[in-house]
Each structure stands twice: as C-alpha cells, then as structure tokens.
Coordinates of C-alpha atoms in Angstrom, one line a residue:
M225 CA 88.9 -53.8 -7.0
K226 CA 88.9 -55.1 -3.4
R227 CA 91.9 -52.8 -2.6
I228 CA 90.0 -49.7 -3.8
L229 CA 87.0 -50.6 -1.6
K230 CA 89.2 -51.2 1.5
T231 CA 90.9 -47.8 0.9
M232 CA 87.5 -46.0 0.7
L233 CA 86.2 -47.7 3.8
L234 CA 89.4 -46.7 5.7
V235 CA 88.9 -43.0 4.7
L236 CA 85.3 -43.0 5.8
I237 CA 86.2 -44.4 9.2
I238 CA 88.9 -41.7 9.7
L239 CA 86.4 -39.0 8.8
M240 CA 83.7 -40.3 11.2
S241 CA 86.3 -40.5 14.0
T242 CA 87.5 -37.0 13.4
V243 CA 83.9 -35.5 13.6
S244 CA 83.1 -37.4 16.7
C245 CA 86.3 -36.4 18.5
N246 CA 86.1 -32.7 17.7
K247 CA 82.9 -31.8 19.6
D248 CA 84.2 -28.4 20.6
E249 CA 84.4 -27.3 17.0
L250 CA 80.7 -27.8 16.7
F251 CA 80.1 -24.7 18.9
V252 CA 82.7 -22.4 17.5
E253 CA 81.4 -18.8 17.1
E254 CA 80.4 -17.9 13.6
K255 CA 83.1 -15.7 12.1
E256 CA 82.2 -12.5 10.4
I257 CA 82.4 -12.9 6.7
V258 CA 84.0 -9.8 5.1
K259 CA 83.0 -9.3 1.6
E260 CA 85.9 -8.5 -0.7
E261 CA 85.4 -5.2 -2.5
T262 CA 85.9 -4.9 -6.1
P263 CA 88.5 -2.2 -6.8
G264 CA 86.8 0.8 -8.5
G265 CA 83.5 -1.1 -8.8
N266 CA 79.9 -0.6 -7.6
N267 CA 79.6 -2.5 -4.3
E268 CA 75.8 -2.1 -3.9
E269 CA 73.5 -5.1 -4.0
P270 CA 72.2 -5.6 -7.5
E271 CA 68.6 -4.5 -7.9
E272 CA 66.0 -6.9 -9.0
E273 CA 64.8 -6.2 -12.4
E274 CA 61.2 -4.8 -12.5
E275 CA 58.6 -6.5 -14.6
P276 CA 57.5 -4.5 -17.6
G277 CA 54.7 -2.1 -16.5
K278 CA 51.3 -1.8 -18.0
P279 CA 50.8 0.7 -20.7
D280 CA 49.7 4.2 -19.8
A281 CA 45.9 4.1 -20.5
T282 CA 45.8 7.8 -21.0
L283 CA 48.2 7.8 -24.0
P284 CA 46.9 7.7 -27.6
C285 CA 46.7 4.2 -29.2
D286 CA 49.3 3.4 -31.9
F287 CA 46.7 1.4 -33.8
T288 CA 43.3 1.8 -35.5
L289 CA 40.3 -0.3 -36.1
D290 CA 40.6 0.0 -39.9
N291 CA 42.0 -3.5 -40.7
V292 CA 40.6 -5.7 -37.9
E293 CA 40.4 -9.3 -38.8
P294 CA 37.3 -11.4 -38.2
N295 CA 37.3 -13.6 -35.0
S296 CA 39.9 -11.4 -33.4
T297 CA 40.2 -9.8 -30.0
I298 CA 41.2 -6.1 -29.6
V299 CA 42.5 -4.9 -26.2
I300 CA 41.9 -1.2 -25.5
N301 CA 44.6 0.0 -23.0
C302 CA 45.0 3.4 -24.5
I303 CA 42.9 6.3 -25.9
L304 CA 41.5 5.3 -29.3
D305 CA 40.2 8.5 -30.9
L306 CA 38.1 7.8 -33.9
E307 CA 38.2 11.4 -34.9
G308 CA 34.6 11.5 -36.0
K309 CA 34.9 8.6 -38.4
T310 CA 32.8 5.5 -38.8
V311 CA 34.5 2.1 -38.5
D312 CA 32.9 -1.1 -39.8
L313 CA 33.9 -4.2 -37.7
P314 CA 33.9 -7.7 -39.2
A315 CA 32.1 -10.6 -37.6
N316 CA 32.9 -12.2 -34.2
V317 CA 35.2 -9.5 -33.0
T318 CA 35.6 -8.9 -29.2
I319 CA 36.7 -5.6 -27.8
D320 CA 38.2 -5.9 -24.3
Y321 CA 38.8 -3.1 -21.8
E322 CA 42.1 -2.6 -19.9
G323 CA 41.8 1.0 -18.8
G324 CA 41.6 2.8 -22.1
D325 CA 38.8 4.4 -24.0
I326 CA 37.2 4.7 -27.5
I327 CA 36.0 8.2 -28.2
N328 CA 34.6 10.5 -30.9
G329 CA 33.2 8.3 -33.5
T330 CA 30.9 5.5 -34.6
I331 CA 31.4 1.8 -34.7
N332 CA 29.2 -0.3 -36.9
F333 CA 29.1 -3.7 -35.3
S334 CA 28.2 -7.0 -37.1
E335 CA 27.2 -10.5 -36.1
G336 CA 28.9 -12.0 -33.1
N337 CA 30.5 -8.8 -31.9
T338 CA 31.1 -8.2 -28.2
I339 CA 32.3 -5.1 -26.3
D340 CA 33.2 -4.5 -22.7
G341 CA 30.6 -2.1 -21.2
N342 CA 33.3 0.0 -19.6
L343 CA 34.1 1.3 -23.0
L344 CA 30.6 2.8 -23.6
N345 CA 30.5 6.6 -23.3
S346 CA 28.5 9.5 -24.6
T347 CA 30.9 10.2 -27.6
L348 CA 30.9 6.6 -28.9
I349 CA 28.0 5.8 -31.2
I350 CA 26.9 2.2 -31.6
G351 CA 25.7 1.4 -35.1
G352 CA 25.0 -1.7 -37.2
T353 CA 24.1 -4.9 -35.5
K354 CA 23.8 -4.4 -31.7
P355 CA 26.7 -6.0 -30.0
Q356 CA 26.5 -7.9 -26.8
V357 CA 28.2 -6.5 -23.7
K358 CA 30.8 -8.7 -22.1
D359 CA 29.3 -8.3 -18.6
P360 CA 25.5 -7.9 -17.9
T361 CA 26.4 -5.5 -15.1
F362 CA 27.1 -1.9 -16.1
N363 CA 29.0 0.6 -13.9
F364 CA 27.7 4.0 -14.7
D365 CA 30.2 6.9 -14.5
P366 CA 28.2 10.2 -14.7
K367 CA 31.2 12.1 -15.9
R368 CA 31.7 9.8 -18.9
W369 CA 28.1 10.5 -20.0
G370 CA 27.9 14.2 -19.4
I371 CA 25.8 14.3 -16.2
V372 CA 26.3 17.7 -14.6
E373 CA 26.2 17.5 -10.8
G374 CA 25.2 20.1 -8.2
K375 CA 22.6 22.9 -8.7
V376 CA 22.0 23.6 -12.4
S377 CA 19.6 25.4 -14.7
D378 CA 16.3 23.8 -15.9
D379 CA 17.8 23.1 -19.3
V380 CA 20.8 21.2 -17.8
A381 CA 18.6 19.3 -15.4
W382 CA 16.4 18.3 -18.3
E383 CA 19.5 17.1 -20.2
N384 CA 20.5 15.1 -17.1
R385 CA 17.1 13.4 -17.2
N386 CA 17.5 12.6 -20.9
I387 CA 21.0 11.2 -20.5
L388 CA 20.0 8.8 -17.6
S389 CA 16.8 7.6 -19.2
E390 CA 18.4 7.1 -22.6
I391 CA 21.4 5.2 -21.2
F392 CA 19.0 2.9 -19.3
I393 CA 17.4 1.9 -22.5
K394 CA 20.6 1.8 -24.5
V395 CA 22.5 -0.6 -22.2
K396 CA 19.4 -2.7 -21.8
E397 CA 19.3 -3.2 -25.5
L398 CA 22.9 -4.3 -25.4
G399 CA 22.2 -7.1 -22.8
V400 CA 22.8 -5.2 -19.6
N401 CA 20.4 -6.2 -16.8
T402 CA 22.1 -4.6 -13.8
F403 CA 22.9 -0.9 -13.8
R404 CA 25.1 0.4 -10.9
I405 CA 25.5 4.0 -9.9
D406 CA 27.9 4.9 -7.1
E407 CA 29.0 8.6 -6.6
M408 CA 26.5 11.0 -8.2
D409 CA 24.6 13.9 -6.8
A410 CA 22.5 15.5 -9.6
Y411 CA 19.2 17.3 -10.3
F412 CA 16.8 15.9 -12.8
K413 CA 14.0 17.9 -14.4
V414 CA 11.1 15.5 -14.8
S415 CA 8.6 17.8 -16.5
K416 CA 9.7 19.7 -19.5
D417 CA 7.3 22.6 -20.0
D418 CA 3.6 23.5 -19.7
N419 CA 2.7 21.7 -22.9
F420 CA 4.6 18.5 -22.1
P421 CA 2.6 15.6 -20.5
P422 CA 4.1 15.7 -17.1
K423 CA 3.5 12.2 -15.6
S424 CA 4.5 10.0 -18.5
R425 CA 7.4 7.8 -19.6
M426 CA 8.5 10.8 -21.8
A427 CA 9.0 13.1 -18.8
D428 CA 10.2 10.8 -16.0
I429 CA 13.3 8.8 -15.6
F430 CA 11.9 5.7 -17.1
I431 CA 13.1 2.2 -16.0
P432 CA 12.7 -0.7 -18.5
S433 CA 11.7 -4.3 -17.9
D434 CA 14.1 -6.9 -16.7
F435 CA 16.3 -4.2 -15.2
N436 CA 18.1 -3.8 -11.8
L437 CA 19.0 -0.2 -10.8
I438 CA 21.5 -0.6 -8.0
M439 CA 22.6 2.6 -6.1
T440 CA 24.8 3.2 -3.1
D441 CA 24.7 5.6 -0.2
N442 CA 26.7 8.0 -2.4
T443 CA 24.0 8.2 -5.0
H444 CA 21.6 11.2 -4.8
L445 CA 18.9 11.8 -7.4
R446 CA 17.1 15.1 -6.9
V447 CA 14.0 16.6 -8.4
Q448 CA 14.7 19.9 -10.1
P449 CA 12.4 22.5 -8.3
N450 CA 9.3 23.1 -10.4
K451 CA 5.7 24.3 -10.4
Y452 CA 4.0 21.1 -11.6
T453 CA 1.3 19.3 -9.7
D454 CA 1.8 15.9 -11.3
Y455 CA 5.2 14.4 -12.0
T456 CA 7.4 11.4 -11.0
L457 CA 11.2 11.1 -10.5
L458 CA 11.5 7.3 -11.3
G459 CA 8.8 5.8 -13.4
V460 CA 8.0 2.1 -13.7
Y461 CA 5.3 2.0 -16.3
D462 CA 3.8 -1.2 -17.7
V463 CA 7.0 -3.2 -17.3
S464 CA 8.0 -6.2 -15.3
H465 CA 10.9 -7.7 -13.3
V466 CA 12.4 -4.5 -12.0
T467 CA 14.5 -3.9 -8.9
I468 CA 15.3 -0.4 -7.5
K469 CA 17.9 -0.8 -4.7
G470 CA 19.7 1.7 -2.5
G471 CA 20.4 5.4 -3.0
H472 CA 18.7 8.6 -2.0
L473 CA 15.7 10.2 -3.8
H474 CA 15.0 13.8 -3.0
G475 CA 11.8 15.7 -3.8
D476 CA 11.5 19.4 -4.2
R477 CA 9.0 19.9 -1.4
D478 CA 10.6 22.9 0.2
E479 CA 11.6 24.5 -3.1
H480 CA 8.5 23.8 -5.1
Q481 CA 6.5 26.6 -6.6
Y482 CA 3.0 26.4 -5.1
I483 CA 1.4 28.9 -7.5
D484 CA -1.9 27.4 -8.5
H485 CA -4.1 24.3 -8.1
G486 CA -4.7 24.9 -4.4
G487 CA -1.5 26.4 -3.5
E488 CA 0.3 24.8 -0.6
T489 CA -2.8 22.6 0.2
G490 CA -2.7 21.2 -3.4
H491 CA 0.2 19.9 -5.5
G492 CA -0.1 16.4 -4.0
D493 CA -0.3 14.2 -7.1
S494 CA 3.5 13.8 -7.7
S495 CA 5.7 11.0 -6.5
L496 CA 9.3 10.0 -6.2
I497 CA 8.6 6.4 -7.4
N498 CA 5.5 5.6 -9.5
L499 CA 4.7 2.0 -10.1
E500 CA 2.0 2.0 -12.7
A501 CA 0.8 -1.4 -14.2
A502 CA 4.1 -2.7 -12.9
Y503 CA 4.6 -6.5 -12.4
D504 CA 7.2 -8.2 -10.1
V505 CA 8.9 -5.1 -8.8
V506 CA 11.2 -4.8 -5.8
V507 CA 12.0 -1.5 -4.1
D508 CA 14.7 -2.2 -1.6
G509 CA 16.6 0.0 0.8
V510 CA 15.8 3.3 -0.9
H511 CA 15.8 6.5 1.1
M512 CA 13.1 8.9 0.0
I513 CA 12.7 12.3 1.4
D514 CA 10.8 15.6 0.8
A515 CA 8.3 14.4 -1.8
T516 CA 6.0 17.1 -2.8
G517 CA 3.2 14.5 -3.0
D518 CA 3.8 10.8 -2.3
G519 CA 7.1 8.9 -1.7
I520 CA 5.8 5.8 -3.6
L521 CA 2.6 5.6 -5.6
V522 CA 1.3 2.2 -6.7
K523 CA -1.5 2.2 -9.3
A524 CA -2.9 0.7 -12.5
I525 CA -3.6 1.5 -16.1
G526 CA -7.3 1.5 -16.9
F527 CA -10.4 1.0 -14.7
A528 CA -11.2 -2.2 -13.0
F529 CA -14.4 -2.7 -15.0
N530 CA -12.7 -2.5 -18.4
P531 CA -11.2 -5.5 -20.2
D532 CA -7.8 -3.8 -20.6
Y533 CA -7.5 -3.2 -16.9
N534 CA -3.8 -3.6 -15.9
P535 CA -3.1 -3.2 -12.2
S536 CA 0.3 -3.3 -10.5
N537 CA 0.9 -6.8 -9.3
K538 CA 3.5 -8.6 -7.1
I539 CA 5.1 -5.5 -5.6
L540 CA 7.6 -5.7 -2.7
I541 CA 8.7 -2.6 -0.9
K542 CA 11.3 -3.4 1.8
N543 CA 14.0 -1.8 4.0
C544 CA 13.2 1.7 2.8
I545 CA 13.2 5.0 4.7
I546 CA 10.5 7.3 3.6
D547 CA 10.5 10.7 5.3
K548 CA 8.5 14.0 5.2
S549 CA 6.4 13.4 2.1
R550 CA 3.8 16.3 2.0
R551 CA 0.9 13.9 1.3
N552 CA 1.4 10.2 2.0
N553 CA 4.7 8.3 2.3
I554 CA 3.2 5.3 0.4
S555 CA -0.1 5.3 -1.5
I556 CA -1.5 2.0 -2.8
V557 CA -4.6 2.8 -4.9
N558 CA -4.9 0.2 -7.6
A559 CA -2.8 -3.0 -7.1
H560 CA -2.8 -6.7 -6.2
D561 CA -0.3 -8.7 -4.1
V562 CA 1.7 -5.9 -2.4
V563 CA 4.1 -6.3 0.5
V564 CA 5.6 -3.5 2.5
E565 CA 8.0 -4.7 5.2
H566 CA 10.9 -3.6 7.4
C567 CA 10.5 0.1 6.4
E568 CA 10.7 3.3 8.4
I569 CA 7.7 5.4 7.7
L570 CA 8.4 8.9 9.1
N571 CA 6.7 12.3 9.4
A572 CA 4.1 11.9 6.6
G573 CA 2.5 15.3 6.0
A574 CA 4.5 16.9 8.9
P575 CA 5.2 20.7 8.3
T576 CA 8.8 21.5 7.7
G577 CA 8.8 25.3 8.3
K578 CA 8.9 25.9 4.6
S579 CA 5.9 23.9 3.5
V580 CA 2.8 22.4 5.1
G581 CA 1.3 19.0 4.4
T582 CA -1.7 18.2 2.2
L583 CA -4.4 15.6 3.0
P584 CA -4.6 12.8 3.9
M585 CA -1.1 12.9 5.3
M586 CA -0.8 9.2 6.2
G587 CA 2.1 6.9 6.5
I588 CA 0.6 4.3 4.3
D589 CA -2.8 4.9 2.6
I590 CA -4.5 2.0 0.9
E591 CA -7.3 3.8 -1.0
A592 CA -8.9 2.4 -4.1
Y593 CA -11.7 4.5 -5.7
R594 CA -15.4 3.6 -6.0
S595 CA -18.7 5.3 -6.6
T596 CA -22.4 4.6 -6.5
D597 CA -24.8 4.6 -9.4
D598 CA -28.3 5.9 -9.5
N599 CA -29.6 2.6 -8.3
G600 CA -27.3 2.4 -5.3
N601 CA -24.9 -0.1 -6.8
I602 CA -21.2 0.3 -6.0
I603 CA -18.9 0.7 -9.0
Y604 CA -15.3 -0.1 -8.4
Y605 CA -13.0 2.0 -10.6
E606 CA -9.9 0.8 -8.7
L607 CA -9.1 -2.3 -6.6
A608 CA -6.5 -2.7 -3.8
Q609 CA -6.3 -6.3 -2.8
N610 CA -4.1 -8.9 -1.1
I611 CA -1.8 -6.4 0.6
T612 CA 0.5 -7.0 3.6
I613 CA 2.0 -4.3 5.8
R614 CA 4.4 -5.9 8.3
N615 CA 7.4 -5.3 10.5
N616 CA 7.6 -1.5 9.8
I617 CA 8.2 1.4 12.1
E618 CA 6.1 4.5 11.9
R619 CA 6.7 7.9 13.6
G620 CA 5.3 11.4 13.1
S621 CA 2.5 11.0 10.6
V622 CA 0.0 13.8 10.9
T623 CA -3.2 11.7 10.7
T624 CA -2.7 8.0 10.8
A625 CA 0.1 5.5 10.5
F626 CA -1.6 2.9 8.2
T627 CA -5.2 3.1 6.8
V628 CA -7.2 0.8 4.5
F629 CA -9.7 3.4 3.4
I630 CA -11.0 1.2 0.5
G631 CA -9.4 -2.2 0.0
D632 CA -9.8 -5.9 0.6
D633 CA -7.8 -8.7 2.2
V634 CA -5.2 -6.6 3.9
T635 CA -3.0 -7.7 6.7
I636 CA -1.3 -5.2 9.0
E637 CA 0.9 -7.1 11.4
D638 CA 4.0 -6.8 13.7
N639 CA 4.5 -3.1 13.2
E640 CA 5.5 -0.4 15.7
T641 CA 3.6 2.8 15.4
E642 CA 2.9 5.9 17.4
N643 CA -0.1 6.8 15.2
G644 CA -3.3 4.9 14.6
I645 CA -4.1 2.0 12.3
G646 CA -7.5 1.5 10.8
Y647 CA -9.9 0.6 8.0
A648 CA -13.1 2.2 6.6
Y649 CA -14.7 0.6 3.6
A650 CA -12.9 -2.7 3.6
T651 CA -13.3 -6.5 3.9
G652 CA -11.0 -9.1 5.2
V653 CA -8.7 -6.8 7.1
K654 CA -6.5 -8.2 9.8
I655 CA -4.8 -5.9 12.3
K656 CA -2.5 -8.3 14.3
N657 CA 0.3 -8.1 16.8
N658 CA 1.1 -4.4 16.4
K659 CA 2.5 -2.2 19.1
I660 CA 0.8 1.2 19.1
T661 CA 2.1 3.7 21.6
G662 CA 0.7 7.2 22.2
D663 CA 1.7 9.7 24.9
G664 CA -1.6 9.8 26.7
T665 CA -2.8 13.1 25.2
D666 CA -6.0 13.8 23.3
K667 CA -3.9 14.0 20.1
Y668 CA -3.9 10.2 20.1
I669 CA -7.7 9.7 19.9
S670 CA -8.0 6.1 18.6
A671 CA -5.3 3.5 18.2
I672 CA -7.4 1.3 15.9
G673 CA -10.4 2.4 13.9
A674 CA -12.5 -0.6 12.9
G675 CA -14.8 0.4 10.1
K676 CA -17.1 3.3 9.2
A677 CA -20.4 4.0 10.7
D678 CA -23.5 2.5 8.9
T679 CA -21.8 0.8 6.0
E680 CA -22.7 -2.7 4.8
T681 CA -19.4 -3.1 2.9
T682 CA -17.1 -3.5 5.9
Y683 CA -17.0 -7.0 7.4
D684 CA -15.1 -10.1 8.0
C685 CA -12.3 -8.4 9.9
E686 CA -10.0 -9.3 12.8
I687 CA -8.2 -7.3 15.4
S688 CA -5.9 -9.5 17.5
G689 CA -2.7 -9.6 19.6
N690 CA -2.1 -5.9 19.6
T691 CA -0.5 -3.9 22.4
I692 CA -2.0 -0.4 22.8
V693 CA -0.6 2.2 25.3
G694 CA -1.5 5.8 26.0
Y695 CA -4.5 6.4 23.8
N696 CA -7.8 8.0 24.5
T697 CA -9.5 5.0 22.9
A698 CA -7.8 1.7 22.1
I699 CA -10.4 0.5 19.5
T700 CA -13.3 2.3 17.9
L701 CA -15.7 -0.3 16.6
Y702 CA -18.1 0.1 13.6
S703 CA -17.7 -3.0 11.5
K704 CA -19.9 -6.1 11.5
D705 CA -18.7 -9.7 11.4
T706 CA -15.6 -8.9 13.4
K707 CA -13.4 -10.7 15.9
I708 CA -11.5 -8.7 18.5
F709 CA -9.3 -10.9 20.7
D710 CA -6.0 -11.2 22.7
N711 CA -5.3 -7.5 22.7
E712 CA -3.7 -5.7 25.6
T713 CA -4.5 -2.1 26.4
E714 CA -3.0 0.1 29.0
D715 CA -3.6 3.8 30.0
C716 CA -6.5 4.2 27.7
R717 CA -9.7 6.0 28.6
R718 CA -11.7 3.3 26.8
G719 CA -10.7 -0.1 25.7
I720 CA -13.4 -0.5 23.0
F721 CA -15.8 2.3 22.1
V722 CA -19.0 2.1 20.0
T723 CA -21.2 5.1 19.2
N724 CA -23.6 6.4 16.6
S725 CA -24.0 3.3 14.6
N726 CA -26.9 1.1 13.6
N727 CA -25.0 -1.6 11.8
I728 CA -22.8 -3.5 14.4
R729 CA -23.6 -7.2 14.5
N730 CA -22.0 -10.6 14.8
V731 CA -19.0 -9.4 16.8
D732 CA -17.0 -11.6 19.2
I733 CA -14.8 -9.8 21.8
Y734 CA -12.8 -12.2 23.9
G735 CA -9.4 -12.8 25.7
N736 CA -8.5 -9.1 25.9
T737 CA -6.9 -7.3 28.8
F738 CA -8.0 -3.7 29.5
K739 CA -6.0 -1.8 32.2
S740 CA -6.2 1.9 33.0
D741 CA -5.9 4.2 35.9
R742 CA -7.5 7.1 34.0
S743 CA -10.5 8.8 35.6
N744 CA -13.8 7.2 34.5
S745 CA -12.0 4.8 32.2
A746 CA -14.0 1.8 30.8
G747 CA -13.2 -1.5 29.2
F748 CA -16.2 -1.6 26.8
Y749 CA -18.3 1.5 26.3
A750 CA -21.3 1.7 24.0
Q751 CA -23.7 4.6 23.5
L752 CA -26.4 5.7 21.0
A753 CA -25.9 2.5 19.0
A754 CA -27.8 -0.6 17.7
L755 CA -25.9 -3.7 18.6
N756 CA -26.9 -7.3 17.8
D757 CA -25.3 -10.6 18.4
I758 CA -22.4 -9.1 20.3
N759 CA -20.5 -11.5 22.5
I760 CA -18.1 -10.2 25.1
Y761 CA -16.5 -13.0 27.1
E762 CA -13.3 -14.1 28.9
N763 CA -11.8 -10.6 29.1
E764 CA -9.9 -9.2 32.0
I765 CA -10.9 -5.6 32.8
D766 CA -9.1 -3.5 35.4
V767 CA -10.1 0.1 35.0
N768 CA -10.9 3.2 37.1
G769 CA -14.5 3.4 36.0
N770 CA -17.0 0.9 34.8
A771 CA -15.8 -2.4 33.3
V772 CA -18.6 -2.2 30.8
H773 CA -20.9 0.7 30.2
F774 CA -24.1 0.7 28.0
S775 CA -26.0 4.0 27.4
S776 CA -29.0 4.4 25.0
V777 CA -28.3 1.1 23.2
N778 CA -31.0 -0.7 21.1
L779 CA -33.7 1.9 21.4
E780 CA -34.7 2.3 17.8
A781 CA -37.5 0.4 16.1
G782 CA -36.5 -2.9 14.9
T783 CA -34.0 -3.5 17.6
E784 CA -36.4 -5.2 20.0
N785 CA -34.8 -8.6 19.6
N786 CA -31.1 -7.4 19.6
T787 CA -28.8 -9.0 22.2
V788 CA -25.5 -8.1 23.7
T789 CA -24.1 -10.9 25.9
V790 CA -21.5 -10.2 28.6
N791 CA -20.4 -13.4 30.2
N792 CA -17.5 -15.1 32.0
N793 CA -15.4 -12.0 32.2
F794 CA -13.1 -11.1 35.1
F795 CA -13.9 -7.6 36.4
M796 CA -11.5 -6.0 38.8
S797 CA -13.0 -2.5 38.6
S798 CA -14.8 -1.0 41.6
N799 CA -17.8 -0.5 39.3
P800 CA -18.3 -3.6 37.2
A801 CA -21.2 -2.7 34.9
K802 CA -23.4 0.2 34.2
V803 CA -26.5 -0.1 32.0
S804 CA -28.8 2.9 31.4
N805 CA -31.7 3.4 29.0
S806 CA -30.7 0.3 27.0
N807 CA -32.3 -3.0 25.8
G808 CA -31.1 -6.5 25.2
I809 CA -28.1 -6.4 27.5
I810 CA -27.4 -9.8 29.1
L811 CA -24.8 -10.0 31.9
R812 CA -24.1 -13.4 33.4
D813 CA -21.4 -15.5 35.0
N814 CA -18.9 -12.7 35.4
N815 CA -16.4 -12.6 38.3

C-alpha cells in the first residue's frame, strides 16, 4: 500500500514540473479544427426539432358536445358547428377558449356551467340555466355580432341599435360588468318610426345598471340621420353604478331633417347621452360632437313635489370634449350632486354652415323648471342642486359659457372661459377663481352676471378670486346678500355695474383691483337703482374715468334711509368719484 502511494506522488510531482516548465506552450495559437466529412452523408448542422404547433383554430373540430361528462373542461381551439342542433350540458362543465368558435346552434346550460365570453356570438343561443362567463370583462367584436359599419339604410341602422342594446343586456345577465369596444364605426337608428316612443329605453341604446362601457379612440357611434325632435343615442334610465368611458359619439346635426316643430330653430330636445334618474354615473373621456340638441342631458323621472320623484344623483362628467351641439353642450335640469371637471366645452350653438344653433346655446346650462301659482307662490317642478363646475375650458359658445338659470348651491371654479359666467334665479352660487378673457369688443358684454333684476329668490352668493380681461363689463350686479372680493379686472369699461334694480341690498365689495385705460371707464358704476346696505371698501381702482360713479340712485319712495358706504379704497383715477342726483351715498377715508 505504501509503495502505491509513493508511486502516485511521484507521478503527480512529474506532471506539475512539466506544466510549470513549458510556459511557452500556454500561448500556442489555437489550431483550426477541421471537421471530418462523412463520405456521402449530409454534412449540414442538424436542425433543432420544433415544438408541436397549436391547432389551426379555423379548422372544424373533431369532436362534439353530445357526450360531455359532468365536472369536465372543454377546450375550444377549432370551429365547432352545432348545425342548428340543441345540446344539453351536464352540471359543472367549463368551456374554455383557445382561438376557436362555437356556431349555429343552442346550448342548454345547467348548474355550475362556465363559458369563456370570447365564444359568445350572434349564432350561438344560450338556453337553460344561465352560465357564468369566465371573465367579467367582455371584448366586443362587431363583426361577430352582425354590426354593419359605414353608411347604411335606416333598417340596418335600426338593427345595429338592436344588436348593441341586446348584447349589453345579454352579457350583463351572464355576469359581465365591463364591456369593451375597440374598432367600430357604425350608425345607429335610435327612433324607429313615427308611432314609436322616441326617447325611451326601447328606442335608445340602453345601458343597464352595474355596467362599464369602455371605448377607445377607434370607437365611433353615430346617430342615423332622422327627422325626430326628441331622441337619445346612449340612454341611462333609472339605473345605477354606470361608467361610460372613451370613444366618439356623433350626432346628426348637419344631416338632420328639420321639417317641422320650428324647423332649424327647433329640434333641440335630443341628446347624445341622456342621464335620467341615474345614480352614481361616470362619463369619462368621451368625445361628443354635432348633437342636434344637447351633448349631455341630466334630468329626473317625475316632478319634485311628487312622492315618486327620482332625480339623477351623484353624477361625474370628466375629461370629455363636447363640441358643436346645436343647443347646449351640457344641460343639467333635474339633478343633485353633479360634478363637471376637466372638460373642453366648445362651440355650443355655433353655426356650422349647414345648420344654425337653437337657444339657449350655452356651454353648460343649469336650468330647473319652476312656476308661480295664483297666489304668487313658487312651485318647483324640477330641482338642480349641489353642482360643481371646475377646471374646464370653454371656447366659442354663442351666448354664455356657464349659467345657473335656476339652481341652488352651485360652485363654478378654476375654469378658463372666453364667454361669460352667471346666475339668474339661484341661491348659494359661488363663482371663484375663474379666468374669463374677452377680446375687448362689445360682443363680450358682461363676464359675470350676478342675478336677475328685482327677484327675491336670488341671494347668498359669492364672486371671488376671478381674473377678467377685455370685457365691456366685468360684473353686472343684481343679487342681494352677495360678497364680491379679491377679483382682478383689466381692460373693462366698468368693473361692477348696477342698473334698473330696486332689490340690491346687503352687498360687500372689497379687496378687488379694477384697472382700465378705456375711455370713461369706471370701477363701480350705479344708475337708476335702489341700493341699501352696500359696502365698498379696500379696493384698488385705476381707471380712465371715475373710480366710482352714482347716478339717480335711491330716488324712489321708501329709499330715504338707504345707504351706500364707500370707504378706505385706493383711487388712482384722475376723477375719484362722481355722485349725481343720488341719495344715501357716503364717501369717507378713501386715498
């Protein structure tokens, strides 16, 4: 044993000595290795074997559904033609999709069945117990369901409407809550004939509760040109928890048949989206253009004084572009808790060359309805309350950008507009931190209209932090119990203007800056008005004419004790104050 170990040690020492002594051999050039050819053979590199490919999903299946076992899974990776037959599935069967299809027949499902939504199509009839879809998100392929794209006849457009409305309801019943549409450009007839009720869930594309309609920039839903005065493209009626996101909605404004009901000045009662008694609805990033009436209409079912009154509630409209509606881009007539934010409100009521607008032609119109009974009591048929309009851009509206004609507790803030903002018969309105820019022409008469002359129902309002440039009048004041502060006006003929009113009282005007080089411009101008308990203080006024100007103020009987106090202001005008034929005007401690 010792001899063997010594021998192995001796061999190891010799090998180590050889390696260390032949350093030159460590850097010998690598010799080219010549591969020996096989005589008469194939000398190419052997190809790697390909993995078995997936089946061709366009080929017919080599199986049927006739003998399916319970609790099994069927993979559809081929075309399974039922040939018009009806198949009864046992319990707890799952049908998976791998690129194939099931066509031309009926499947009667039973308890516990599941099917992949990609297998649903217009030729497969679902019977028996409703199965659950594997994924609550459904990707709609218009070609699989028979939608005909492009310009079509009225009959085809009506069938397009039926297909889309019915598939919404069908997949919703199967457990789908998100319906996605990508590439589709189709017309939809949303009023069937003269005897068919036009604006109803039977005539519009009706969206069910607990449903998300998600469209892309490739999705275009178009109103089939018609002659009706009252219709809707997408209807959200008496349902809740709905989202409409993305896509393009096209009205028929320039192809509409204005043949009766006022001709081109009528036909304003239609809409692209109608939210009626809708609860918890989001309209996000939708592009709406060329509505014959309104882009979006928000309303209720029933009247406010009835026990079954059902207003729209908790509505969010955001990131939308609404352009060239003939009437208003958005009308809110009977709703509570509405927010409109980060939208582009463009060209409301503007003429197109093929059609003219119809009144009131506003970007956003908040207008509930009320009347007065024989005793002078106001009856509210509709209510518009707790509404916020913020961070929007408005351009090109024919009349005003945003108006609260009749509504309560409305905040309009942080918007950029070129047309005016205002309120008429309203309470609790706040117009804050908006930038309103005109071009200095008489087109832009009043940037902010505060109230309506001689009404007792307009009060408790605030106008603050706004920047107003290039208007004839920055603020026209009619409302009582109002605060106007921290506004900046530039290049306006009048900062605040009051005229022809006997109802203005309890108003504080302070901390504002009025600057203008216009001829005879004024900071505060009042004429032919009854003013009481008006306090104008700590304002900076630098105008070409009079800083304050009162003409024929407090002359009527009963105004003997009225007061307007102008104090602690900084006047940089060459003509600080002018008072003519007026009573109760107090000027003191102004610089």
